[in-house]
mmCIF file of C-alpha atoms and ligand atoms in Angstrom:
data_model
loop_
_atom_site.group_PDB
_atom_site.id
_atom_site.type_symbol
_atom_site.label_atom_id
_atom_site.label_comp_id
_atom_site.label_asym_id
_atom_site.label_seq_id
_atom_site.Cartn_x
_atom_site.Cartn_y
_atom_site.Cartn_z
ATOM 1 C CA UNK Y 1 -15.683 18.530 -19.367
ATOM 2 C CA UNK Y 2 -12.846 19.467 -16.989
ATOM 3 C CA UNK Y 3 -9.608 21.063 -18.238
ATOM 4 C CA UNK Y 4 -7.222 19.309 -20.557
ATOM 5 C CA UNK Y 5 -4.130 18.656 -18.450
ATOM 6 C CA UNK Y 6 -0.557 17.998 -19.510
ATOM 7 C CA UNK Y 7 -0.354 15.176 -16.985
ATOM 8 C CA UNK Y 8 -3.095 13.121 -15.314
ATOM 9 C CA UNK Y 9 -1.802 11.090 -12.370
ATOM 10 C CA UNK Y 10 -3.941 8.205 -11.114
ATOM 11 C CA UNK Y 11 -3.179 7.517 -7.437
ATOM 12 C CA UNK Y 12 -2.053 9.851 -4.649
ATOM 13 C CA UNK Y 13 0.407 7.800 -2.599
ATOM 14 C CA UNK Y 14 4.149 8.577 -2.443
ATOM 15 C CA UNK Y 15 4.705 7.696 -6.137
ATOM 16 C CA UNK Y 16 1.789 9.785 -7.445
ATOM 17 C CA UNK Y 17 2.436 12.737 -5.126
ATOM 18 C CA UNK Y 18 6.120 12.798 -6.100
ATOM 19 C CA UNK Y 19 5.191 12.684 -9.781
ATOM 20 C CA UNK Y 20 2.811 15.582 -9.044
ATOM 21 C CA UNK Y 21 5.560 17.600 -7.323
ATOM 22 C CA UNK Y 22 7.937 17.153 -10.249
ATOM 23 C CA UNK Y 23 5.482 17.768 -13.075
ATOM 24 C CA UNK Y 24 3.811 20.816 -11.532
ATOM 25 C CA UNK Y 25 7.203 22.253 -10.579
ATOM 26 C CA UNK Y 26 8.108 21.870 -14.287
ATOM 27 C CA UNK Y 27 5.020 24.065 -14.982
ATOM 28 C CA UNK Y 28 3.060 21.221 -16.537
ATOM 29 C CA UNK Y 29 -0.627 21.441 -15.687
ATOM 30 C CA UNK Y 30 -1.210 18.404 -13.513
ATOM 31 C CA UNK Y 31 -4.089 16.708 -11.721
ATOM 32 C CA UNK Y 32 -3.903 13.766 -9.324
ATOM 33 C CA UNK Y 33 -7.052 11.625 -9.099
ATOM 34 C CA UNK Y 34 -7.161 9.498 -5.962
ATOM 35 C CA UNK Y 35 -9.627 6.903 -4.771
ATOM 36 C CA UNK Y 36 -10.365 7.721 -1.108
ATOM 37 C CA UNK Y 37 -8.107 10.125 0.758
ATOM 38 C CA UNK Y 38 -4.537 10.962 -0.242
ATOM 39 C CA UNK Y 39 -1.403 9.334 1.174
ATOM 40 C CA UNK Y 40 -1.580 5.684 0.152
ATOM 41 C CA UNK Y 41 -0.254 2.802 2.231
ATOM 42 C CA UNK Y 42 2.201 5.057 4.073
ATOM 43 C CA UNK Y 43 -0.578 6.403 6.265
ATOM 44 C CA UNK Y 44 -0.978 2.861 7.637
ATOM 45 C CA UNK Y 45 2.451 2.886 9.246
ATOM 46 C CA UNK Y 46 3.163 4.442 12.589
ATOM 47 C CA UNK Y 47 6.878 4.886 12.355
ATOM 48 C CA UNK Y 48 8.900 5.609 9.247
ATOM 49 C CA UNK Y 49 12.544 5.329 10.239
ATOM 50 C CA UNK Y 50 14.155 4.618 6.866
ATOM 51 C CA UNK Y 51 13.236 7.674 4.783
ATOM 52 C CA UNK Y 52 16.571 9.438 4.111
ATOM 53 C CA UNK Y 53 16.921 12.942 5.517
ATOM 54 C CA UNK Y 54 14.032 12.511 7.954
ATOM 55 C CA UNK Y 55 15.180 10.916 11.192
ATOM 56 C CA UNK Y 56 11.845 9.615 12.411
ATOM 57 C CA UNK Y 57 8.347 10.462 11.289
ATOM 58 C CA UNK Y 58 4.964 8.814 11.034
ATOM 59 C CA UNK Y 59 3.496 7.843 7.682
ATOM 60 C CA UNK Y 60 0.638 10.327 7.831
ATOM 61 C CA UNK Y 61 2.973 13.303 8.399
ATOM 62 C CA UNK Y 62 5.284 12.250 5.578
ATOM 63 C CA UNK Y 63 2.438 11.766 3.084
ATOM 64 C CA UNK Y 64 0.767 14.992 4.170
ATOM 65 C CA UNK Y 65 3.979 16.964 3.571
ATOM 66 C CA UNK Y 66 4.275 15.442 0.087
ATOM 67 C CA UNK Y 67 0.653 16.426 -0.593
ATOM 68 C CA UNK Y 68 1.290 20.004 0.551
ATOM 69 C CA UNK Y 69 4.401 20.241 -1.645
ATOM 70 C CA UNK Y 70 2.451 19.074 -4.719
ATOM 71 C CA UNK Y 71 -0.393 21.502 -3.978
ATOM 72 C CA UNK Y 72 1.986 24.426 -3.388
ATOM 73 C CA UNK Y 73 3.492 23.874 -6.852
ATOM 74 C CA UNK Y 74 0.009 24.163 -8.373
ATOM 75 C CA UNK Y 75 -0.933 20.507 -8.729
ATOM 76 C CA UNK Y 76 -4.717 19.914 -8.599
ATOM 77 C CA UNK Y 77 -5.771 17.206 -6.152
ATOM 78 C CA UNK Y 78 -9.066 15.322 -6.461
ATOM 79 C CA UNK Y 79 -9.883 12.803 -3.752
ATOM 80 C CA UNK Y 80 -12.658 10.178 -3.462
ATOM 81 C CA UNK Y 81 -12.829 9.590 -7.196
ATOM 82 C CA UNK Y 82 -14.132 6.413 -8.792
ATOM 83 C CA UNK Y 83 -12.759 5.940 -12.293
ATOM 84 C CA UNK Y 84 -15.082 3.998 -14.551
ATOM 85 C CA UNK Y 85 -13.461 4.288 -17.974
ATOM 86 C CA UNK Y 86 -10.048 4.803 -19.572
ATOM 87 C CA UNK Y 87 -9.490 5.769 -23.193
ATOM 88 C CA UNK Y 88 -5.729 6.324 -23.228
ATOM 89 C CA UNK Y 89 -4.407 4.973 -26.533
ATOM 90 C CA UNK Y 90 -4.552 8.216 -28.544
ATOM 91 C CA UNK Y 91 -2.607 11.483 -28.196
ATOM 92 C CA UNK Y 92 -5.367 12.905 -25.967
ATOM 93 C CA UNK Y 93 -6.151 10.523 -23.150
ATOM 94 C CA UNK Y 94 -9.529 10.452 -21.434
ATOM 95 C CA UNK Y 95 -10.444 9.338 -17.921
ATOM 96 C CA UNK Y 96 -14.115 9.179 -16.897
ATOM 97 C CA UNK Y 97 -15.494 9.135 -13.344
ATOM 98 C CA UNK Y 98 -18.727 7.594 -12.072
ATOM 99 C CA UNK Y 99 -20.117 11.062 -11.258
ATOM 100 C CA UNK Y 100 -19.913 12.092 -14.921
ATOM 101 C CA UNK Y 101 -16.716 14.158 -14.677
ATOM 102 C CA UNK Y 102 -14.293 13.643 -17.574
ATOM 103 C CA UNK Y 103 -10.575 14.488 -17.427
ATOM 104 C CA UNK Y 104 -8.409 14.740 -20.510
ATOM 105 C CA UNK Y 105 -4.637 14.659 -20.569
ATOM 106 C CA UNK Y 106 -1.712 14.598 -22.962
ATOM 107 C CA UNK Y 107 -0.005 12.029 -20.740
ATOM 108 C CA UNK Y 108 -1.016 9.703 -17.907
ATOM 109 C CA UNK Y 109 0.951 8.313 -14.964
ATOM 110 C CA UNK Y 110 -0.498 5.300 -13.120
ATOM 111 C CA UNK Y 111 0.582 5.227 -9.465
ATOM 112 C CA UNK Y 112 -2.182 3.081 -8.005
ATOM 113 C CA UNK Y 113 -0.006 1.145 -5.540
ATOM 114 C CA UNK Y 114 -1.368 -1.876 -3.747
ATOM 115 C CA UNK Y 115 -3.589 -3.068 -0.912
ATOM 116 C CA UNK Y 116 -2.971 -5.613 1.837
ATOM 117 C CA UNK Y 117 -3.274 -9.288 0.936
ATOM 118 C CA UNK Y 118 -6.036 -10.977 2.931
ATOM 119 C CA UNK Y 119 -5.802 -14.263 4.832
ATOM 120 C CA UNK Y 120 -8.837 -15.617 2.991
ATOM 121 C CA UNK Y 121 -9.750 -17.684 6.074
ATOM 122 C CA UNK Y 122 -13.350 -18.232 7.257
ATOM 123 C CA UNK Y 123 -14.420 -15.436 9.637
ATOM 124 C CA UNK Y 124 -11.909 -12.871 8.319
ATOM 125 C CA UNK Y 125 -14.512 -10.892 6.390
ATOM 126 C CA UNK Y 126 -16.993 -11.033 9.304
ATOM 127 C CA UNK Y 127 -14.538 -9.605 11.861
ATOM 128 C CA UNK Y 128 -12.894 -6.931 9.658
ATOM 129 C CA UNK Y 129 -13.099 -3.811 11.827
ATOM 130 C CA UNK Y 130 -14.152 -5.756 14.929
ATOM 131 C CA UNK Y 131 -10.955 -7.653 15.661
ATOM 132 C CA UNK Y 132 -9.292 -8.053 12.263
ATOM 133 C CA UNK Y 133 -7.090 -5.193 11.037
ATOM 134 C CA UNK Y 134 -4.504 -4.467 8.353
ATOM 135 C CA UNK Y 135 -3.273 -1.189 9.868
ATOM 136 C CA UNK Y 136 -1.410 -0.890 13.171
ATOM 137 C CA UNK Y 137 -1.432 2.913 13.111
ATOM 138 C CA UNK Y 138 -5.173 3.074 12.554
ATOM 139 C CA UNK Y 139 -6.280 0.407 15.035
ATOM 140 C CA UNK Y 140 -3.447 -0.304 17.505
ATOM 141 C CA UNK Y 141 -4.973 1.880 20.197
ATOM 142 C CA UNK Y 142 -8.158 -0.265 20.272
ATOM 143 C CA UNK Y 143 -6.062 -3.141 21.596
ATOM 144 C CA UNK Y 144 -4.520 -1.430 24.613
ATOM 145 C CA UNK Y 145 -3.723 -4.087 27.268
ATOM 146 C CA UNK Y 146 -5.208 -6.807 25.017
ATOM 147 C CA UNK Y 147 -3.665 -9.903 23.463
ATOM 148 C CA UNK Y 148 -3.228 -9.884 19.712
ATOM 149 C CA UNK Y 149 -1.779 -11.888 16.845
ATOM 150 C CA UNK Y 150 0.300 -10.468 14.010
ATOM 151 C CA UNK Y 151 0.345 -12.646 10.888
ATOM 152 C CA UNK Y 152 3.408 -12.443 8.625
ATOM 153 C CA UNK Y 153 7.162 -12.707 8.586
ATOM 154 C CA UNK Y 154 8.493 -9.834 6.461
ATOM 155 C CA UNK Y 155 9.711 -6.359 7.423
ATOM 156 C CA UNK Y 156 6.192 -4.880 7.640
ATOM 157 C CA UNK Y 157 4.882 -7.669 9.907
ATOM 158 C CA UNK Y 158 7.813 -7.529 12.300
ATOM 159 C CA UNK Y 159 8.035 -3.733 12.438
ATOM 160 C CA UNK Y 160 4.303 -3.421 13.026
ATOM 161 C CA UNK Y 161 4.442 -6.164 15.696
ATOM 162 C CA UNK Y 162 7.064 -4.133 17.558
ATOM 163 C CA UNK Y 163 4.996 -0.938 17.250
ATOM 164 C CA UNK Y 164 1.880 -2.804 18.490
ATOM 165 C CA UNK Y 165 3.692 -3.687 21.749
ATOM 166 C CA UNK Y 166 3.137 -0.006 22.633
ATOM 167 C CA UNK Y 167 -0.533 -0.934 23.097
ATOM 168 C CA UNK Y 168 -1.049 -4.682 23.462
ATOM 169 C CA UNK Y 169 -0.078 -6.671 26.555
ATOM 170 C CA UNK Y 170 1.070 -9.596 24.399
ATOM 171 C CA UNK Y 171 1.791 -9.925 20.666
ATOM 172 C CA UNK Y 172 2.069 -13.378 19.068
ATOM 173 C CA UNK Y 173 3.553 -13.550 15.594
ATOM 174 C CA UNK Y 174 2.118 -16.376 13.494
ATOM 175 C CA UNK Y 175 4.251 -17.177 10.459
ATOM 176 C CA UNK Y 176 3.985 -19.946 7.877
ATOM 177 C CA UNK Y 177 7.728 -20.625 7.557
ATOM 178 C CA UNK Y 178 10.412 -21.578 10.113
ATOM 179 C CA UNK Y 179 12.345 -18.362 9.407
ATOM 180 C CA UNK Y 180 11.554 -14.666 8.797
ATOM 181 C CA UNK Y 181 12.103 -12.773 5.525
ATOM 182 C CA UNK Y 182 12.871 -9.421 7.214
ATOM 183 C CA UNK Y 183 16.162 -7.524 7.537
ATOM 184 C CA UNK Y 184 18.469 -8.984 10.270
ATOM 185 C CA UNK Y 185 18.237 -5.781 12.370
ATOM 186 C CA UNK Y 186 14.416 -5.956 12.302
ATOM 187 C CA UNK Y 187 14.433 -9.663 13.284
ATOM 188 C CA UNK Y 188 16.820 -8.908 16.154
ATOM 189 C CA UNK Y 189 14.651 -6.067 17.457
ATOM 190 C CA UNK Y 190 11.541 -8.267 17.272
ATOM 191 C CA UNK Y 191 13.137 -11.258 18.987
ATOM 192 C CA UNK Y 192 14.516 -9.133 21.822
ATOM 193 C CA UNK Y 193 11.096 -7.613 22.626
ATOM 194 C CA UNK Y 194 9.799 -9.315 25.794
ATOM 195 C CA UNK Y 195 6.130 -8.810 24.816
ATOM 196 C CA UNK Y 196 6.492 -10.749 21.528
ATOM 197 C CA UNK Y 197 6.021 -14.543 21.171
ATOM 198 C CA UNK Y 198 6.261 -16.693 18.068
ATOM 199 C CA UNK Y 199 4.219 -19.508 16.520
ATOM 200 C CA UNK Y 200 6.206 -20.655 13.495
ATOM 201 C CA UNK Y 201 5.293 -22.932 10.570
ATOM 202 C CA UNK Y 202 1.625 -22.253 11.254
ATOM 203 C CA UNK Y 203 -1.368 -20.511 9.752
ATOM 204 C CA UNK Y 204 -4.740 -19.243 10.925
ATOM 205 C CA UNK Y 205 -7.475 -21.458 9.494
ATOM 206 C CA UNK Y 206 -10.545 -19.877 11.104
ATOM 207 C CA UNK Y 207 -11.549 -16.741 13.034
ATOM 208 C CA UNK Y 208 -14.433 -16.986 15.515
ATOM 209 C CA UNK Y 209 -16.333 -14.812 17.975
ATOM 210 C CA UNK Y 210 -19.635 -13.141 18.653
ATOM 211 C CA UNK Y 211 -19.965 -9.364 18.150
ATOM 212 C CA UNK Y 212 -16.180 -9.198 17.930
ATOM 213 C CA UNK Y 213 -13.325 -11.628 17.379
ATOM 214 C CA UNK Y 214 -12.649 -13.955 20.320
ATOM 215 C CA UNK Y 215 -10.753 -17.016 19.047
ATOM 216 C CA UNK Y 216 -8.690 -18.323 16.177
ATOM 217 C CA UNK Y 217 -7.829 -21.820 15.021
ATOM 218 C CA UNK Y 218 -4.178 -22.273 14.219
ATOM 219 C CA UNK Y 219 -2.836 -25.168 12.174
ATOM 220 C CA UNK Y 220 0.757 -26.312 12.658
ATOM 221 C CA UNK Y 221 1.621 -26.983 9.004
ATOM 222 C CA UNK Y 222 4.207 -29.804 9.306
ATOM 223 C CA UNK Y 223 2.030 -31.883 11.691
ATOM 224 C CA UNK Y 224 -1.473 -30.723 10.698
ATOM 225 C CA UNK Y 225 -2.270 -30.298 14.413
ATOM 226 C CA UNK Y 226 -4.969 -27.676 15.201
ATOM 227 C CA UNK Y 227 -5.017 -25.449 18.278
ATOM 228 C CA UNK Y 228 -7.685 -22.955 19.345
ATOM 229 C CA UNK Y 229 -6.388 -19.738 20.935
ATOM 230 C CA UNK Y 230 -8.349 -16.993 22.695
ATOM 231 C CA UNK Y 231 -7.409 -13.665 21.140
ATOM 232 C CA UNK Y 232 -8.720 -10.079 21.000
ATOM 233 C CA UNK Y 233 -7.281 -9.019 17.662
ATOM 234 C CA UNK Y 234 -5.518 -10.218 14.517
ATOM 235 C CA UNK Y 235 -3.328 -7.887 12.438
ATOM 236 C CA UNK Y 236 -2.515 -9.192 8.962
ATOM 237 C CA UNK Y 237 0.713 -8.176 7.160
ATOM 238 C CA UNK Y 238 1.281 -10.883 4.523
ATOM 239 C CA UNK Y 239 2.089 -8.861 1.457
ATOM 240 C CA UNK Y 240 0.161 -6.901 -1.074
ATOM 241 C CA UNK Y 241 -1.982 -7.111 -4.194
ATOM 242 C CA UNK Y 242 -1.485 -4.450 -6.921
ATOM 243 C CA UNK Y 243 -4.422 -2.080 -7.523
ATOM 244 C CA UNK Y 244 -4.654 -2.791 -11.234
ATOM 245 C CA UNK Y 245 -7.932 -4.664 -11.658
ATOM 246 C CA UNK Y 246 -9.425 -2.013 -13.922
ATOM 247 C CA UNK Y 247 -6.241 -1.882 -16.053
ATOM 248 C CA UNK Y 248 -6.398 -5.456 -17.314
ATOM 249 C CA UNK Y 249 -6.645 -5.308 -21.101
ATOM 250 C CA UNK Y 250 -5.809 -1.575 -21.131
ATOM 251 C CA UNK Y 251 -2.029 -1.689 -20.522
ATOM 252 C CA UNK Y 252 0.352 -4.636 -20.356
ATOM 253 C CA UNK Y 253 0.431 -6.351 -16.950
ATOM 254 C CA UNK Y 254 2.553 -9.330 -15.909
ATOM 255 C CA UNK Y 255 1.220 -12.613 -14.471
ATOM 256 C CA UNK Y 256 0.994 -10.978 -10.992
ATOM 257 C CA UNK Y 257 -1.129 -8.164 -12.489
ATOM 258 C CA UNK Y 258 1.697 -5.641 -11.979
ATOM 259 C CA UNK Y 259 2.228 -2.931 -14.616
ATOM 260 C CA UNK Y 260 5.154 -3.653 -16.912
ATOM 261 C CA UNK Y 261 7.441 -0.594 -17.311
ATOM 262 C CA UNK Y 262 10.895 0.049 -18.745
ATOM 263 C CA UNK Y 263 13.685 2.010 -17.002
ATOM 264 C CA UNK Y 264 11.954 5.302 -17.924
ATOM 265 C CA UNK Y 265 8.660 4.074 -16.362
ATOM 266 C CA UNK Y 266 7.124 3.889 -19.848
ATOM 267 C CA UNK Y 267 4.246 1.393 -20.177
ATOM 268 C CA UNK Y 268 3.084 -0.391 -23.323
ATOM 269 C CA UNK Y 269 1.236 2.774 -24.477
ATOM 270 C CA UNK Y 270 3.101 5.922 -25.661
ATOM 271 C CA UNK Y 271 2.577 8.798 -23.228
ATOM 272 C CA UNK Y 272 1.399 6.469 -20.467
ATOM 273 C CA UNK Y 273 3.794 5.890 -17.576
ATOM 274 C CA UNK Y 274 3.564 4.050 -14.255
ATOM 275 C CA UNK Y 275 5.348 4.360 -10.919
ATOM 276 C CA UNK Y 276 5.571 2.802 -7.481
ATOM 277 C CA UNK Y 277 4.162 -0.379 -5.973
ATOM 278 C CA UNK Y 278 1.748 -1.094 -8.817
ATOM 279 C CA UNK Y 279 4.654 -1.725 -11.214
ATOM 280 C CA UNK Y 280 6.520 -5.000 -11.728
ATOM 281 C CA UNK Y 281 9.594 -4.816 -9.509
ATOM 282 C CA UNK Y 282 11.382 -6.594 -6.679
ATOM 283 C CA UNK Y 283 11.452 -4.018 -3.844
ATOM 284 C CA UNK Y 284 8.574 -1.857 -2.603
ATOM 285 C CA UNK Y 285 9.454 0.994 -0.280
ATOM 286 C CA UNK Y 286 8.639 4.699 0.028
ATOM 287 C CA UNK Y 287 12.071 5.533 -1.393
ATOM 288 C CA UNK Y 288 11.551 3.313 -4.439
ATOM 289 C CA UNK Y 289 8.039 4.724 -4.985
ATOM 290 C CA UNK Y 290 9.239 8.340 -4.878
ATOM 291 C CA UNK Y 291 12.162 7.474 -7.183
ATOM 292 C CA UNK Y 292 9.747 5.901 -9.678
ATOM 293 C CA UNK Y 293 7.424 8.921 -9.397
ATOM 294 C CA UNK Y 294 10.327 11.252 -10.179
ATOM 295 C CA UNK Y 295 11.367 9.245 -13.238
ATOM 296 C CA UNK Y 296 7.777 8.923 -14.500
ATOM 297 C CA UNK Y 297 7.207 12.704 -14.264
ATOM 298 C CA UNK Y 298 10.505 13.538 -15.976
ATOM 299 C CA UNK Y 299 9.739 10.978 -18.708
ATOM 300 C CA UNK Y 300 6.257 12.448 -19.173
ATOM 301 C CA UNK Y 301 7.820 15.927 -19.490
ATOM 302 C CA UNK Y 302 10.249 14.647 -22.119
ATOM 303 C CA UNK Y 303 7.407 12.904 -23.987
ATOM 304 C CA UNK Y 304 5.411 16.174 -24.016
ATOM 305 C CA UNK Y 305 8.444 18.173 -25.269
ATOM 306 C CA UNK Y 306 8.943 15.758 -28.156
HETATM 307 C C1 FAD N 401 1.813 -1.465 7.119
HETATM 308 C C2 FAD N 401 2.858 -0.947 6.163
HETATM 309 C C3 FAD N 401 4.029 -0.373 6.655
HETATM 310 C C4 FAD N 401 5.005 0.119 5.776
HETATM 311 N N1 FAD N 401 6.137 0.699 6.289
HETATM 312 C C5 FAD N 401 7.076 1.213 5.456
HETATM 313 C C6 FAD N 401 8.248 1.868 5.976
HETATM 314 O O1 FAD N 401 8.447 1.980 7.188
HETATM 315 N N2 FAD N 401 9.143 2.353 5.073
HETATM 316 C C7 FAD N 401 8.976 2.244 3.726
HETATM 317 O O2 FAD N 401 9.827 2.716 2.979
HETATM 318 N N3 FAD N 401 7.869 1.657 3.225
HETATM 319 C C8 FAD N 401 6.929 1.135 4.043
HETATM 320 N N4 FAD N 401 5.812 0.525 3.512
HETATM 321 C C9 FAD N 401 5.679 0.425 2.044
HETATM 322 C C10 FAD N 401 5.227 1.758 1.446
HETATM 323 O O3 FAD N 401 4.119 2.242 2.176
HETATM 324 C C11 FAD N 401 4.870 1.575 -0.034
HETATM 325 O O4 FAD N 401 5.970 1.030 -0.714
HETATM 326 C C12 FAD N 401 4.486 2.920 -0.676
HETATM 327 O O5 FAD N 401 3.400 3.514 -0.013
HETATM 328 C C13 FAD N 401 4.128 2.732 -2.148
HETATM 329 O O6 FAD N 401 3.706 3.951 -2.666
HETATM 330 P P1 FAD N 401 2.773 4.043 -3.974
HETATM 331 O O7 FAD N 401 2.493 5.482 -4.173
HETATM 332 O O8 FAD N 401 3.373 3.263 -5.064
HETATM 333 O O9 FAD N 401 1.443 3.261 -3.606
HETATM 334 P P2 FAD N 401 0.362 3.448 -2.435
HETATM 335 O O10 FAD N 401 1.008 3.952 -1.211
HETATM 336 O O11 FAD N 401 -0.352 2.137 -2.381
HETATM 337 O O12 FAD N 401 -0.624 4.566 -2.984
HETATM 338 C C14 FAD N 401 -1.496 4.301 -4.060
HETATM 339 C C15 FAD N 401 -2.637 5.298 -4.062
HETATM 340 O O13 FAD N 401 -3.401 5.099 -5.244
HETATM 341 C C16 FAD N 401 -4.801 5.130 -4.908
HETATM 342 N N5 FAD N 401 -5.516 4.305 -5.909
HETATM 343 C C17 FAD N 401 -5.522 2.962 -6.064
HETATM 344 N N6 FAD N 401 -6.311 2.602 -7.095
HETATM 345 C C18 FAD N 401 -6.822 3.740 -7.620
HETATM 346 C C19 FAD N 401 -7.712 4.024 -8.690
HETATM 347 N N7 FAD N 401 -8.233 3.073 -9.467
HETATM 348 N N8 FAD N 401 -8.041 5.306 -8.923
HETATM 349 C C20 FAD N 401 -7.524 6.308 -8.158
HETATM 350 N N9 FAD N 401 -6.676 6.095 -7.121
HETATM 351 C C21 FAD N 401 -6.314 4.829 -6.859
HETATM 352 C C22 FAD N 401 -4.864 4.541 -3.512
HETATM 353 O O14 FAD N 401 -6.041 4.972 -2.842
HETATM 354 C C23 FAD N 401 -3.597 5.152 -2.884
HETATM 355 O O15 FAD N 401 -3.846 6.412 -2.322
HETATM 356 C C24 FAD N 401 4.812 0.019 4.374
HETATM 357 C C25 FAD N 401 3.632 -0.538 3.876
HETATM 358 C C26 FAD N 401 2.639 -1.014 4.757
HETATM 359 C C27 FAD N 401 1.377 -1.615 4.201
#
């Protein structure tokens, strides 16, 4: 049995790391359990230009600084965990890992974020890592002087398309609607980039190749007309799915499987809070995740005092 902590945080992205900074700074013994390495979705973005007080940084640097801050305040960080069981209804909450480790806490904060939504088209699974990517920062360099497609029409898709022009010779944005859902300034920047082309009202219906991706079929949705295009890479930015599969039946989720919280980030179970992209809310940004993490940690501290 590991220590009994005041606060167990599940997830080490911006929301979880911020919760860790606040609760360990308040001298609450805190552990963050993270699947894989720390940082969350932020590490997938090359350029973060909208985090207040930091003029321009990359996602990895920002997340790494948050991690260092949490650690410096005494927060324990455990990476590459695989949680197999939650027993969180009582006053002492228990989290079990697949390697037999058991963590107990007086409060829990879920900050499990989300993962990219997949195209679910034939060939996508086969060419993941050999032509299909969900991370411009991680894979952009592999497509230097190559022609690629970016799928999506929101802020992430357009911003990542612009950043991918640093590598690719040509970027074609394929979007299902006739308009984009991004901020006007982002749309303007994308449209004025000479390396970027647009295929609107269309979707990828199949990905094909040999050892790596070579072609995609694109369907023009209003007409149903299909076109085959030669392409070296496809980057997919079409939204997210909350990481809450193992929470179904444990805490209240909405119909989108997002964690339902009140203004204090309290879930349906006393002493259990949630923060960031995994919660039910309209906007998902680093700033909103860190704000939620702050509130969740302060609420957990208040719960422990009472
Ligand atoms: C490509 C891209 C670009 C973006 N660019 C920007 C930008 O420029 N500016 C901006 O403000 N926002 C941007 N965002 C959004 C921003 O990254 C997210 O809103 C933010 O990371 C959410 O933080 P979070 O901590 O809630 O979740 P996440 O960042 O998703 O972190 C969740 C963490 O929990 C871990 N986890 C999940 N399940 C479990 C489990 N069962 N057990 C243990 N750990 C678990 C994950 O491994 C992960 O480390 C971008 C997102 C993407 C995908």
